[in-house]
């Protein structure tokens, strides 16, 4: 792992990351990859001031010109995809394919945002008054703060960033304290685009540090929108602070995602989707599959196929091309997984396979585990909570309506899916009586969304939507304009006033 060489390819001076107070470790082997200086409260204050000035400039740029800036950024990402993808792998431990996938997602989002920069449409609305016209305009909103989680260290920021820039909003980014180096690399690549486009300074700023910096951004009324990704616990602390100042919050919080496998399902397809969704990123995706509801008629068969697939999973360094399961982020994640497995056993669960630490001899400072498959007699409190590790709870069901009720019977509402070849079952699942999640898939697992759709979840997942569709509206303010081109002044609702 030659961090220095990677950093210099990406335009950051890795040698300067040696003396700071914030230690960054690679989950691959626990080695320290950087010591960064945390940003102070005063530095955050200056960043907010600079973003405000940048906003006053950027809002005057026509949106397609802002799109051109994002196009240039997308080019930088294309050129540096390998290096940035590798840095993602080293810093957060996801396998190479997933690290590269994150960067590809950024590129895709840039392309999407460039097109969008010419489509920030408002409506024209029929007026009830003669010779009047109504229309909506979407204007830049102001400074945006992005608070991000460790498990998608770059893509989630890019979802927000590319849209915010085309919408005319500068961005202050507070990345996870566990993955700040990738944030500095993204920022450096964007600075190249800024130079090529001769764009205003400070459209992107990065603040390094933890929760207190995030809390400072949340409380500051000059931040028009806080887009925060992380645990539901974090959202519970942050949301009231933003609401108290009538700021806008876009929350992408915890998930507890489920799949229903019906008796008509294509089991071979279901097994592939389950394994990818449950063990990908070592179960550390917001959309990871955590609960599996299987029709009693196919439960034994599916469990046996899954146990077979789990037994042959290559676990090891995410830098090795053959690895499918990399490490957990740190010792806390491992401890949380072990605690969950103990509780599952106490609740009457049966560990079908996995759950052990491996490679501890070769990598004592890293936490590799075999993904766990646990049969549960019922949906206990443990099953209803998110443990950020590769544990899949399997429960049987008889009636589809009951399985849907169980699936919806958790506080989170991010992602869900059904495997079925029965059209009635599929339609019920995606109907208003079906899944209550922001994402409801048919014959596809709950994780691995495309950028074209709006991404996000309901209930304790926070209700935010990012990425595709009309998610851009969160980054703009709507103004309704009514024009009178008559020589009268008729009032709405036919009201007469002193005439
Ligand atoms: P975390 O909540 O520990 O931290 C997330 C970010 O919030 C970090 O940058 C952290 O410094 C900051 N933060 C923490 N407390 C804060 C506070 N009170 N005020 C302001 N900022 C604060 O989450 P994590 O462990 O990095 O990530 C895992 C969690 O994120 C999981 O729950 C996962 O489901 C969730 N997640 C959700 C999505 C989504 O799109 N819904 C995507 C990725 C991760």
Short mmCIF file of C-alpha atoms and ligand atoms in Angstrom, two decimals:
data_model
loop_
_atom_site.label_atom_id
_atom_site.label_comp_id
_atom_site.label_asym_id
_atom_site.label_seq_id
_atom_site.Cartn_x
_atom_site.Cartn_y
_atom_site.Cartn_z
CA UNK A 1 0.00 0.00 0.00
CA UNK A 2 1.96 3.00 -1.24
CA UNK A 3 -0.16 5.82 0.11
CA UNK A 4 2.39 8.52 -0.74
CA UNK A 5 2.46 7.53 -4.41
CA UNK A 6 -1.34 7.36 -4.59
CA UNK A 7 -1.70 10.74 -2.90
CA UNK A 8 0.69 12.41 -5.28
CA UNK A 9 -1.17 10.93 -8.29
CA UNK A 10 -4.32 12.49 -6.87
CA UNK A 11 -2.71 15.87 -6.24
CA UNK A 12 -2.41 15.75 -2.45
CA UNK A 13 0.80 15.91 -0.47
CA UNK A 14 0.77 12.66 1.50
CA UNK A 15 4.09 13.55 3.14
CA UNK A 16 2.39 16.42 4.97
CA UNK A 17 -0.02 13.99 6.67
CA UNK A 18 2.47 13.02 9.35
CA UNK A 19 2.05 15.22 12.37
CA UNK A 20 -1.65 15.89 12.97
CA UNK A 21 -3.86 14.86 15.88
CA UNK A 22 -6.35 12.75 13.89
CA UNK A 23 -4.99 9.29 13.19
CA UNK A 24 -6.36 7.51 10.15
CA UNK A 25 -5.94 3.74 9.97
CA UNK A 26 -6.52 1.37 7.10
CA UNK A 27 -8.93 -1.41 8.06
CA UNK A 28 -6.95 -3.71 5.76
CA UNK A 29 -4.16 -4.20 8.31
CA UNK A 30 -4.76 -1.53 10.94
CA UNK A 31 -1.70 0.45 9.83
CA UNK A 32 -1.73 4.22 10.19
CA UNK A 33 -2.04 5.87 6.79
CA UNK A 34 -2.24 9.51 7.84
CA UNK A 35 -2.13 11.90 10.79
CA UNK A 36 -4.21 14.92 9.87
CA UNK A 37 -4.90 18.17 11.67
CA UNK A 38 -8.49 18.51 12.77
CA UNK A 39 -10.16 21.73 11.69
CA UNK A 40 -10.82 24.14 14.53
CA UNK A 41 -14.08 25.88 15.28
CA UNK A 42 -12.53 29.12 13.97
CA UNK A 43 -11.53 27.42 10.72
CA UNK A 44 -15.07 26.15 10.31
CA UNK A 45 -16.35 29.68 10.87
CA UNK A 46 -14.02 31.00 8.15
CA UNK A 47 -15.12 28.23 5.79
CA UNK A 48 -18.77 29.23 6.29
CA UNK A 49 -17.94 32.89 5.55
CA UNK A 50 -16.02 31.94 2.42
CA UNK A 51 -18.82 29.68 1.20
CA UNK A 52 -21.29 32.53 1.61
CA UNK A 53 -19.11 34.81 -0.55
CA UNK A 54 -18.67 32.06 -3.12
CA UNK A 55 -22.46 31.64 -3.24
CA UNK A 56 -22.97 35.31 -4.12
CA UNK A 57 -20.68 34.76 -7.12
CA UNK A 58 -21.84 31.32 -8.19
CA UNK A 59 -25.54 32.18 -8.24
CA UNK A 60 -24.79 34.64 -11.06
CA UNK A 61 -23.25 31.94 -13.20
CA UNK A 62 -25.75 30.51 -15.68
CA UNK A 63 -26.62 26.95 -14.73
CA UNK A 64 -25.16 25.40 -17.94
CA UNK A 65 -21.85 27.12 -17.12
CA UNK A 66 -21.98 25.54 -13.68
CA UNK A 67 -22.66 22.29 -15.50
CA UNK A 68 -19.49 22.78 -17.53
CA UNK A 69 -17.53 22.96 -14.26
CA UNK A 70 -19.03 19.65 -13.18
CA UNK A 71 -18.22 18.18 -16.61
CA UNK A 72 -14.57 19.10 -16.10
CA UNK A 73 -14.66 17.51 -12.65
CA UNK A 74 -16.10 14.34 -14.19
CA UNK A 75 -13.14 14.28 -16.57
CA UNK A 76 -10.70 14.47 -13.66
CA UNK A 77 -12.53 11.58 -12.03
CA UNK A 78 -12.32 9.54 -15.23
CA UNK A 79 -8.59 10.14 -15.44
CA UNK A 80 -8.03 9.27 -11.78
CA UNK A 81 -10.56 6.49 -11.36
CA UNK A 82 -7.98 3.79 -10.60
CA UNK A 83 -6.04 5.83 -8.06
CA UNK A 84 -9.09 7.19 -6.26
CA UNK A 85 -10.76 3.78 -6.26
CA UNK A 86 -7.67 2.26 -4.70
CA UNK A 87 -7.54 4.97 -2.04
CA UNK A 88 -11.19 4.24 -1.20
CA UNK A 89 -10.28 0.57 -0.79
CA UNK A 90 -7.32 1.36 1.45
CA UNK A 91 -9.13 3.86 3.62
CA UNK A 92 -12.50 2.16 4.13
CA UNK A 93 -11.69 -1.45 3.28
CA UNK A 94 -14.22 -2.15 0.52
CA UNK A 95 -13.01 -4.49 -2.22
CA UNK A 96 -11.40 -3.07 -5.36
CA UNK A 97 -14.46 -3.59 -7.54
CA UNK A 98 -16.57 -1.66 -5.05
CA UNK A 99 -13.96 1.09 -4.67
CA UNK A 100 -13.91 1.54 -8.44
CA UNK A 101 -17.71 1.31 -8.49
CA UNK A 102 -17.90 4.24 -6.09
CA UNK A 103 -15.79 6.39 -8.38
CA UNK A 104 -17.84 5.28 -11.39
CA UNK A 105 -20.93 6.35 -9.48
CA UNK A 106 -19.37 9.79 -9.04
CA UNK A 107 -18.66 9.98 -12.77
CA UNK A 108 -22.20 8.90 -13.62
CA UNK A 109 -23.59 11.50 -11.27
CA UNK A 110 -21.43 14.21 -12.86
CA UNK A 111 -22.80 13.25 -16.29
CA UNK A 112 -26.33 13.34 -14.91
CA UNK A 113 -25.73 16.73 -13.28
CA UNK A 114 -24.30 18.20 -16.50
CA UNK A 115 -27.50 17.29 -18.36
CA UNK A 116 -29.55 18.56 -15.47
CA UNK A 117 -27.82 21.94 -15.63
CA UNK A 118 -29.95 22.63 -18.73
CA UNK A 119 -33.14 21.20 -17.25
CA UNK A 120 -33.75 22.98 -13.95
CA UNK A 121 -37.33 23.49 -15.05
CA UNK A 122 -40.17 25.26 -13.31
CA UNK A 123 -43.84 25.02 -14.28
CA UNK A 124 -46.10 27.49 -16.03
CA UNK A 125 -49.47 27.42 -14.28
CA UNK A 126 -52.89 28.53 -15.54
CA UNK A 127 -54.09 31.58 -13.62
CA UNK A 128 -57.71 31.96 -12.52
CA UNK A 129 -57.52 35.69 -13.33
CA UNK A 130 -57.79 37.12 -16.88
CA UNK A 131 -54.55 38.27 -18.47
CA UNK A 132 -52.44 36.83 -15.69
CA UNK A 133 -49.74 34.23 -15.86
CA UNK A 134 -48.17 32.15 -13.11
CA UNK A 135 -44.83 30.43 -13.17
CA UNK A 136 -42.35 28.78 -10.89
CA UNK A 137 -38.64 29.45 -10.83
CA UNK A 138 -35.94 27.47 -9.10
CA UNK A 139 -33.13 29.58 -7.71
CA UNK A 140 -29.82 28.63 -6.06
CA UNK A 141 -30.38 27.97 -2.36
CA UNK A 142 -27.18 28.95 -0.53
CA UNK A 143 -24.32 27.11 1.15
CA UNK A 144 -24.69 23.37 1.55
CA UNK A 145 -22.91 21.30 4.20
CA UNK A 146 -22.39 17.62 3.50
CA UNK A 147 -21.72 15.34 6.46
CA UNK A 148 -20.80 11.87 5.29
CA UNK A 149 -20.36 8.36 6.68
CA UNK A 150 -17.29 6.12 6.43
CA UNK A 151 -18.86 3.41 4.29
CA UNK A 152 -19.43 5.49 1.16
CA UNK A 153 -16.54 7.87 1.60
CA UNK A 154 -16.76 9.54 -1.82
CA UNK A 155 -19.92 8.61 -3.76
CA UNK A 156 -22.43 10.06 -1.31
CA UNK A 157 -20.58 13.36 -1.25
CA UNK A 158 -20.55 13.39 -5.07
CA UNK A 159 -24.31 12.79 -5.21
CA UNK A 160 -24.73 15.96 -3.20
CA UNK A 161 -21.83 17.91 -4.57
CA UNK A 162 -22.46 17.58 -8.32
CA UNK A 163 -26.12 18.51 -7.90
CA UNK A 164 -25.38 21.35 -5.48
CA UNK A 165 -22.84 22.92 -7.86
CA UNK A 166 -25.13 22.85 -10.90
CA UNK A 167 -27.88 24.23 -8.67
CA UNK A 168 -25.57 27.11 -7.71
CA UNK A 169 -24.61 26.15 -4.14
CA UNK A 170 -21.05 25.96 -2.71
CA UNK A 171 -20.38 22.91 -0.55
CA UNK A 172 -18.57 22.48 2.75
CA UNK A 173 -17.78 18.81 3.32
CA UNK A 174 -17.23 17.22 6.68
CA UNK A 175 -16.30 13.67 5.83
CA UNK A 176 -16.25 10.84 8.34
CA UNK A 177 -13.30 11.16 10.71
CA UNK A 178 -12.46 7.61 9.59
CA UNK A 179 -12.14 8.47 5.87
CA UNK A 180 -10.80 12.02 5.49
CA UNK A 181 -7.97 11.28 3.03
CA UNK A 182 -10.31 10.32 0.17
CA UNK A 183 -12.19 13.57 0.86
CA UNK A 184 -9.00 15.59 0.47
CA UNK A 185 -8.27 13.75 -2.79
CA UNK A 186 -11.73 14.53 -4.22
CA UNK A 187 -11.34 18.15 -3.20
CA UNK A 188 -7.92 18.33 -4.92
CA UNK A 189 -9.37 16.88 -8.14
CA UNK A 190 -12.14 19.44 -8.08
CA UNK A 191 -9.59 22.23 -7.66
CA UNK A 192 -8.15 21.19 -11.03
CA UNK A 193 -11.58 21.60 -12.59
CA UNK A 194 -11.90 25.01 -10.89
CA UNK A 195 -8.59 26.09 -12.43
CA UNK A 196 -9.61 24.91 -15.92
CA UNK A 197 -13.00 26.64 -15.72
CA UNK A 198 -11.67 29.79 -14.07
CA UNK A 199 -14.45 29.36 -11.53
CA UNK A 200 -14.82 31.16 -8.17
CA UNK A 201 -12.76 29.93 -5.23
CA UNK A 202 -14.20 28.04 -2.27
CA UNK A 203 -16.98 26.24 -4.09
CA UNK A 204 -15.62 23.18 -2.32
CA UNK A 205 -14.13 23.18 1.17
CA UNK A 206 -13.29 20.27 3.45
CA UNK A 207 -13.36 20.34 7.24
CA UNK A 208 -11.56 17.52 9.01
CA UNK A 209 -12.94 16.26 12.31
CA UNK A 210 -15.77 14.59 14.13
CA UNK A 211 -19.26 15.15 15.48
CA UNK A 212 -18.63 18.57 17.05
CA UNK A 213 -17.72 20.09 13.67
CA UNK A 214 -20.84 18.54 12.18
CA UNK A 215 -22.88 19.98 15.02
CA UNK A 216 -21.38 23.43 14.39
CA UNK A 217 -22.45 23.29 10.74
CA UNK A 218 -25.91 22.06 11.72
CA UNK A 219 -26.42 25.01 14.06
CA UNK A 220 -25.23 27.75 11.70
CA UNK A 221 -28.07 29.65 9.98
CA UNK A 222 -25.79 30.53 7.05
CA UNK A 223 -25.86 26.89 5.99
CA UNK A 224 -29.03 26.66 3.93
CA UNK A 225 -29.04 22.88 3.62
CA UNK A 226 -27.41 20.19 5.72
CA UNK A 227 -27.18 16.90 3.90
CA UNK A 228 -26.19 14.33 6.51
CA UNK A 229 -25.52 10.65 5.96
CA UNK A 230 -24.91 8.34 8.88
CA UNK A 231 -26.59 6.53 11.72
CA UNK A 232 -30.11 7.20 12.91
CA UNK A 233 -28.51 8.18 16.23
CA UNK A 234 -26.62 10.98 14.45
CA UNK A 235 -29.81 12.10 12.65
CA UNK A 236 -31.71 12.23 15.94
CA UNK A 237 -29.09 14.59 17.37
CA UNK A 238 -28.75 16.74 14.26
CA UNK A 239 -32.33 17.13 12.97
CA UNK A 240 -33.73 19.16 15.91
CA UNK A 241 -30.76 21.54 15.73
CA UNK A 242 -31.40 22.27 12.05
CA UNK A 243 -35.17 22.44 12.56
CA UNK A 244 -34.80 24.91 15.44
CA UNK A 245 -33.32 27.46 13.02
CA UNK A 246 -35.73 26.51 10.19
CA UNK A 247 -32.84 25.21 8.11
CA UNK A 248 -33.26 22.46 5.56
CA UNK A 249 -32.03 18.96 6.37
CA UNK A 250 -31.63 16.11 3.94
CA UNK A 251 -31.16 12.99 6.04
CA UNK A 252 -29.86 9.63 4.83
CA UNK A 253 -29.76 7.49 7.95
CA UNK A 254 -29.68 3.87 9.02
CA UNK A 255 -31.38 1.02 7.20
CA UNK A 256 -32.62 -2.43 8.19
CA UNK A 257 -33.28 -3.85 4.79
CA UNK A 258 -35.25 -6.96 4.02
CA UNK A 259 -35.94 -9.41 1.24
CA UNK A 260 -38.97 -11.64 0.87
CA UNK A 261 -38.44 -14.88 -1.05
CA UNK A 262 -41.74 -16.39 -2.09
CA UNK A 263 -42.36 -20.02 -3.03
CA UNK A 264 -42.46 -19.09 -6.73
CA UNK A 265 -39.05 -17.39 -6.62
CA UNK A 266 -36.17 -18.26 -8.92
CA UNK A 267 -33.95 -19.52 -6.09
CA UNK A 268 -30.71 -19.49 -8.08
CA UNK A 269 -31.21 -15.81 -8.81
CA UNK A 270 -32.27 -15.11 -5.23
CA UNK A 271 -29.13 -16.76 -3.80
CA UNK A 272 -26.86 -14.56 -5.92
CA UNK A 273 -28.75 -11.42 -4.93
CA UNK A 274 -28.80 -12.38 -1.25
CA UNK A 275 -25.07 -13.05 -1.10
CA UNK A 276 -24.16 -9.80 -2.87
CA UNK A 277 -26.55 -7.74 -0.74
CA UNK A 278 -25.71 -9.37 2.60
CA UNK A 279 -21.93 -9.75 2.41
CA UNK A 280 -20.94 -6.97 -0.05
CA UNK A 281 -18.86 -4.27 1.66
CA UNK A 282 -18.73 -6.79 4.56
CA UNK A 283 -22.34 -5.96 5.43
CA UNK A 284 -21.46 -2.29 5.90
CA UNK A 285 -23.76 -0.72 3.35
CA UNK A 286 -26.75 1.34 4.38
CA UNK A 287 -28.68 -0.92 1.99
CA UNK A 288 -27.11 -4.21 3.15
CA UNK A 289 -29.56 -7.08 3.40
CA UNK A 290 -30.12 -7.82 7.09
CA UNK A 291 -33.47 -9.65 7.21
CA UNK A 292 -34.64 -12.47 4.97
CA UNK A 293 -38.24 -13.67 5.04
CA UNK A 294 -38.55 -17.00 3.23
CA UNK A 295 -41.73 -18.90 2.44
CA UNK A 296 -41.83 -22.06 4.54
CA UNK A 297 -42.08 -24.23 1.41
CA UNK A 298 -38.61 -23.17 0.17
CA UNK A 299 -36.89 -22.21 3.41
CA UNK A 300 -34.84 -25.39 3.96
CA UNK A 301 -33.75 -25.46 0.31
CA UNK A 302 -32.74 -21.80 0.27
CA UNK A 303 -30.87 -22.07 3.58
CA UNK A 304 -28.88 -25.01 2.35
CA UNK A 305 -27.96 -23.22 -0.90
CA UNK A 306 -26.99 -20.11 1.04
CA UNK A 307 -24.82 -22.05 3.49
CA UNK A 308 -23.02 -23.53 0.47
CA UNK A 309 -22.46 -20.10 -1.09
CA UNK A 310 -21.28 -18.61 2.23
CA UNK A 311 -18.78 -21.47 2.70
CA UNK A 312 -16.93 -20.57 -0.49
CA UNK A 313 -16.67 -16.80 -0.04
CA UNK A 314 -13.10 -15.54 -0.50
CA UNK A 315 -12.28 -13.41 2.55
CA UNK A 316 -9.11 -11.36 2.73
CA UNK A 317 -7.37 -8.19 1.69
CA UNK A 318 -9.73 -6.08 -0.41
CA UNK A 319 -6.75 -5.21 -2.60
CA UNK A 320 -6.61 -8.81 -3.88
CA UNK A 321 -8.69 -9.16 -7.02
CA UNK A 322 -10.19 -12.49 -5.89
CA UNK A 323 -11.47 -11.22 -2.52
CA UNK A 324 -15.22 -10.76 -2.12
CA UNK A 325 -15.34 -10.00 1.62
CA UNK A 326 -12.95 -7.44 3.06
CA UNK A 327 -12.50 -6.30 6.66
CA UNK A 328 -14.84 -4.58 9.08
CA UNK A 329 -13.99 -0.94 9.61
CA UNK A 330 -12.59 -1.37 13.14
CA UNK A 331 -12.60 -3.19 16.48
CA UNK A 332 -15.88 -1.52 17.52
CA UNK A 333 -17.66 -2.95 14.50
CA UNK A 334 -16.31 -6.41 15.37
CA UNK A 335 -17.41 -6.06 19.00
CA UNK A 336 -20.90 -4.96 17.88
CA UNK A 337 -21.15 -8.00 15.59
CA UNK A 338 -20.12 -10.40 18.35
CA UNK A 339 -22.57 -8.81 20.81
CA UNK A 340 -25.38 -9.17 18.26
CA UNK A 341 -24.58 -12.84 17.70
CA UNK A 342 -24.63 -13.49 21.47
CA UNK A 343 -28.01 -11.79 21.77
CA UNK A 344 -29.34 -13.75 18.78
CA UNK A 345 -28.36 -17.01 20.51
CA UNK A 346 -29.97 -15.88 23.76
CA UNK A 347 -33.15 -15.04 21.80
CA UNK A 348 -33.36 -18.61 20.48
CA UNK A 349 -31.56 -18.03 17.17
CA UNK A 350 -29.50 -20.72 15.44
CA UNK A 351 -26.18 -19.78 13.89
CA UNK A 352 -26.27 -21.58 10.55
CA UNK A 353 -22.74 -20.55 9.60
CA UNK A 354 -20.10 -17.84 9.98
CA UNK A 355 -19.59 -15.21 12.63
CA UNK A 356 -15.95 -16.01 13.40
CA UNK A 357 -12.94 -13.79 13.23
CA UNK A 358 -10.37 -14.92 10.66
CA UNK A 359 -6.84 -13.85 9.66
CA UNK A 360 -6.23 -12.52 13.18
CA UNK A 361 -2.78 -14.12 13.28
CA UNK A 362 -1.57 -12.50 10.07
CA UNK A 363 -3.36 -9.19 10.68
CA UNK A 364 -3.84 -8.72 14.44
CA UNK A 365 -4.87 -5.07 14.05
CA UNK A 366 -7.53 -5.79 11.43
CA UNK A 367 -10.98 -7.39 11.77
CA UNK A 368 -11.95 -9.93 9.15
CA UNK A 369 -15.00 -12.12 9.76
CA UNK A 370 -16.91 -14.89 8.11
CA UNK A 371 -20.38 -13.51 7.27
CA UNK A 372 -23.05 -14.96 9.55
CA UNK A 373 -26.35 -16.58 8.67
CA UNK A 374 -28.71 -16.84 11.63
CA UNK A 375 -32.13 -18.51 11.69
CA UNK A 376 -34.45 -16.68 14.06
CA UNK A 377 -37.72 -17.98 15.52
CA UNK A 378 -39.24 -14.49 15.37
CA UNK A 379 -38.47 -10.82 14.69
CA UNK A 380 -36.90 -9.82 18.00
CA UNK A 381 -35.71 -6.38 19.10
CA UNK A 382 -32.24 -7.35 17.89
CA UNK A 383 -33.53 -8.17 14.40
CA UNK A 384 -35.38 -4.87 14.33
CA UNK A 385 -32.17 -2.91 14.96
CA UNK A 386 -29.31 -2.21 12.55
CA UNK A 387 -26.00 -3.93 13.36
CA UNK A 388 -23.47 -2.62 10.86
CA UNK A 389 -21.85 -5.98 10.09
CA UNK A 390 -22.47 -9.04 7.87
CA UNK A 391 -25.24 -10.77 9.81
CA UNK A 392 -28.28 -12.02 7.92
CA UNK A 393 -31.29 -13.07 10.00
CA UNK A 394 -33.52 -15.63 8.31
CA UNK A 395 -37.18 -16.04 9.24
CA UNK A 396 -39.91 -18.21 7.76
CA UNK A 397 -43.38 -17.05 6.70
CA UNK A 398 -46.59 -18.53 5.36
CA UNK A 399 -48.74 -15.59 4.17
CA UNK A 400 -47.22 -12.84 2.04
CA UNK A 401 -49.22 -10.11 3.80
CA UNK A 402 -47.74 -11.25 7.12
CA UNK A 403 -44.22 -11.17 5.67
CA UNK A 404 -44.78 -7.64 4.36
CA UNK A 405 -46.04 -6.59 7.80
CA UNK A 406 -42.90 -8.03 9.41
CA UNK A 407 -40.72 -6.34 6.84
CA UNK A 408 -42.38 -3.00 7.56
CA UNK A 409 -42.33 -3.60 11.30
CA UNK A 410 -39.05 -1.80 11.94
CA UNK A 411 -38.28 1.86 12.53
CA UNK A 412 -36.10 2.18 9.42
CA UNK A 413 -37.48 2.39 5.87
CA UNK A 414 -34.60 2.39 3.41
CA UNK A 415 -34.56 -0.56 1.03
CA UNK A 416 -36.47 -3.76 0.39
CA UNK A 417 -37.01 -6.41 -2.23
CA UNK A 418 -39.07 -9.41 -3.21
CA UNK A 419 -38.10 -12.46 -5.24
CA UNK A 420 -41.10 -13.91 -6.97
CA UNK A 421 -42.24 -15.00 -10.42
CA UNK A 422 -45.87 -14.38 -9.46
CA UNK A 423 -47.05 -11.08 -10.89
CA UNK A 424 -49.72 -10.66 -8.20
CA UNK A 425 -47.14 -10.99 -5.44
CA UNK A 426 -44.78 -8.55 -7.15
CA UNK A 427 -47.48 -5.95 -7.69
CA UNK A 428 -48.74 -6.26 -4.11
CA UNK A 429 -45.21 -5.73 -2.82
CA UNK A 430 -44.71 -2.46 -4.69
CA UNK A 431 -48.29 -1.23 -4.10
CA UNK A 432 -49.42 1.17 -1.39
CA UNK A 433 -50.19 -1.91 0.77
CA UNK A 434 -46.71 -3.29 0.17
CA UNK A 435 -43.24 -2.23 1.20
CA UNK A 436 -43.10 1.08 3.11
CA UNK A 437 -39.47 1.72 2.10
CA UNK A 438 -37.99 4.39 -0.16
CA UNK A 439 -36.66 1.59 -2.35
CA UNK A 440 -38.74 -1.49 -3.22
CA UNK A 441 -37.23 -3.85 -5.80
CA UNK A 442 -38.52 -6.92 -7.60
CA UNK A 443 -36.10 -9.77 -8.39
CA UNK A 444 -33.14 -7.56 -7.47
CA UNK A 445 -31.51 -7.33 -4.04
CA UNK A 446 -31.95 -4.23 -1.87
CA UNK A 447 -28.44 -2.88 -2.41
CA UNK A 448 -26.61 -1.44 -5.42
CA UNK A 449 -28.87 1.38 -6.61
CA UNK A 450 -28.41 3.18 -9.93
CA UNK A 451 -27.93 6.94 -9.88
CA UNK A 452 -30.94 7.68 -12.10
CA UNK A 453 -33.49 7.08 -9.36
CA UNK A 454 -34.00 9.17 -6.25
CA UNK A 455 -32.16 7.41 -3.42
CA UNK A 456 -33.31 7.45 0.19
CA UNK A 457 -35.66 6.04 2.75
CA UNK A 458 -38.65 6.73 4.95
CA UNK A 459 -39.25 6.74 8.72
CA UNK A 460 -36.06 6.64 10.81
CA UNK A 461 -33.98 6.54 7.62
CA UNK A 462 -34.74 10.25 7.51
CA UNK A 463 -36.94 10.85 4.46
CA UNK A 464 -34.23 12.46 2.30
CA UNK A 465 -33.80 11.80 -1.42
CA UNK A 466 -30.50 12.20 -3.24
CA UNK A 467 -28.95 11.45 -6.60
CA UNK A 468 -31.36 11.08 -9.56
CA UNK A 469 -34.95 11.88 -10.52
CA UNK A 470 -36.01 15.24 -9.06
CA UNK A 471 -33.69 15.10 -6.02
CA UNK A 472 -32.08 18.32 -7.34
CA UNK A 473 -35.02 20.31 -5.97
CA UNK A 474 -33.63 19.96 -2.44
CA UNK A 475 -30.68 22.11 -3.47
CA UNK A 476 -32.78 24.99 -4.82
CA UNK A 477 -35.47 27.31 -3.59
CA UNK A 478 -38.76 27.64 -5.41
CA UNK A 479 -40.28 31.03 -6.18
CA UNK A 480 -43.83 31.33 -7.52
CA UNK A 481 -44.29 34.39 -9.72
CA UNK A 482 -47.61 35.82 -10.83
CA UNK A 483 -47.62 38.31 -13.70
CA UNK A 484 -50.50 40.67 -14.44
CA UNK A 485 -50.50 42.01 -18.00
CA UNK A 486 -54.02 43.51 -17.81
CA UNK A 487 -55.05 47.03 -16.78
CA UNK A 488 -57.23 45.66 -13.95
CA UNK A 489 -56.35 44.35 -10.53
CA UNK A 490 -58.68 41.37 -9.98
CA UNK A 491 -58.16 39.53 -6.71
CA UNK A 492 -57.91 35.76 -6.38
CA UNK A 493 -60.97 33.86 -5.13
CA UNK A 494 -63.16 36.66 -6.63
CA UNK A 495 -62.68 38.84 -3.54
CA UNK A 496 -63.76 42.44 -3.88
CA UNK A 497 -61.91 44.91 -1.72
CA UNK A 498 -63.13 48.52 -1.56
CA UNK A 499 -64.40 48.61 -5.16
P1 LIG B 1 -22.06 7.95 12.10
O1 LIG B 1 -23.45 8.35 12.41
O2 LIG B 1 -21.20 7.46 13.20
O3 LIG B 1 -21.27 9.18 11.44
C1 LIG B 1 -21.70 9.76 10.23
C2 LIG B 1 -21.19 11.19 10.16
O4 LIG B 1 -21.92 11.99 11.10
C3 LIG B 1 -19.72 11.38 10.51
O5 LIG B 1 -19.16 12.33 9.62
C4 LIG B 1 -19.77 11.90 11.94
O6 LIG B 1 -18.65 12.66 12.29
C5 LIG B 1 -21.02 12.76 11.89
N1 LIG B 1 -21.71 12.98 13.17
C6 LIG B 1 -21.87 12.10 14.18
N2 LIG B 1 -22.63 12.66 15.16
C7 LIG B 1 -22.95 13.91 14.75
C8 LIG B 1 -23.71 14.99 15.32
N3 LIG B 1 -24.30 14.88 16.51
N4 LIG B 1 -23.84 16.13 14.60
C9 LIG B 1 -23.29 16.25 13.39
N5 LIG B 1 -22.53 15.28 12.81
C10 LIG B 1 -22.37 14.12 13.49
O7 LIG B 1 -22.15 6.83 10.93
P2 LIG B 1 -21.02 5.89 10.33
O8 LIG B 1 -20.66 4.84 11.33
O9 LIG B 1 -19.92 6.70 9.71
O10 LIG B 1 -21.82 5.20 9.11
C11 LIG B 1 -22.66 4.11 9.26
C12 LIG B 1 -24.11 4.53 9.36
O11 LIG B 1 -24.47 5.37 8.27
C13 LIG B 1 -25.07 3.35 9.29
O12 LIG B 1 -26.12 3.55 10.20
C14 LIG B 1 -25.58 3.41 7.85
O13 LIG B 1 -26.83 2.79 7.65
C15 LIG B 1 -25.64 4.89 7.64
N6 LIG B 1 -25.60 5.23 6.21
C16 LIG B 1 -26.76 5.61 5.61
C17 LIG B 1 -26.77 5.89 4.25
C18 LIG B 1 -28.04 6.27 3.57
O14 LIG B 1 -27.97 6.71 2.43
N7 LIG B 1 -29.20 6.14 4.18
C19 LIG B 1 -25.58 5.80 3.52
C20 LIG B 1 -24.41 5.43 4.17
C21 LIG B 1 -24.43 5.14 5.52
#
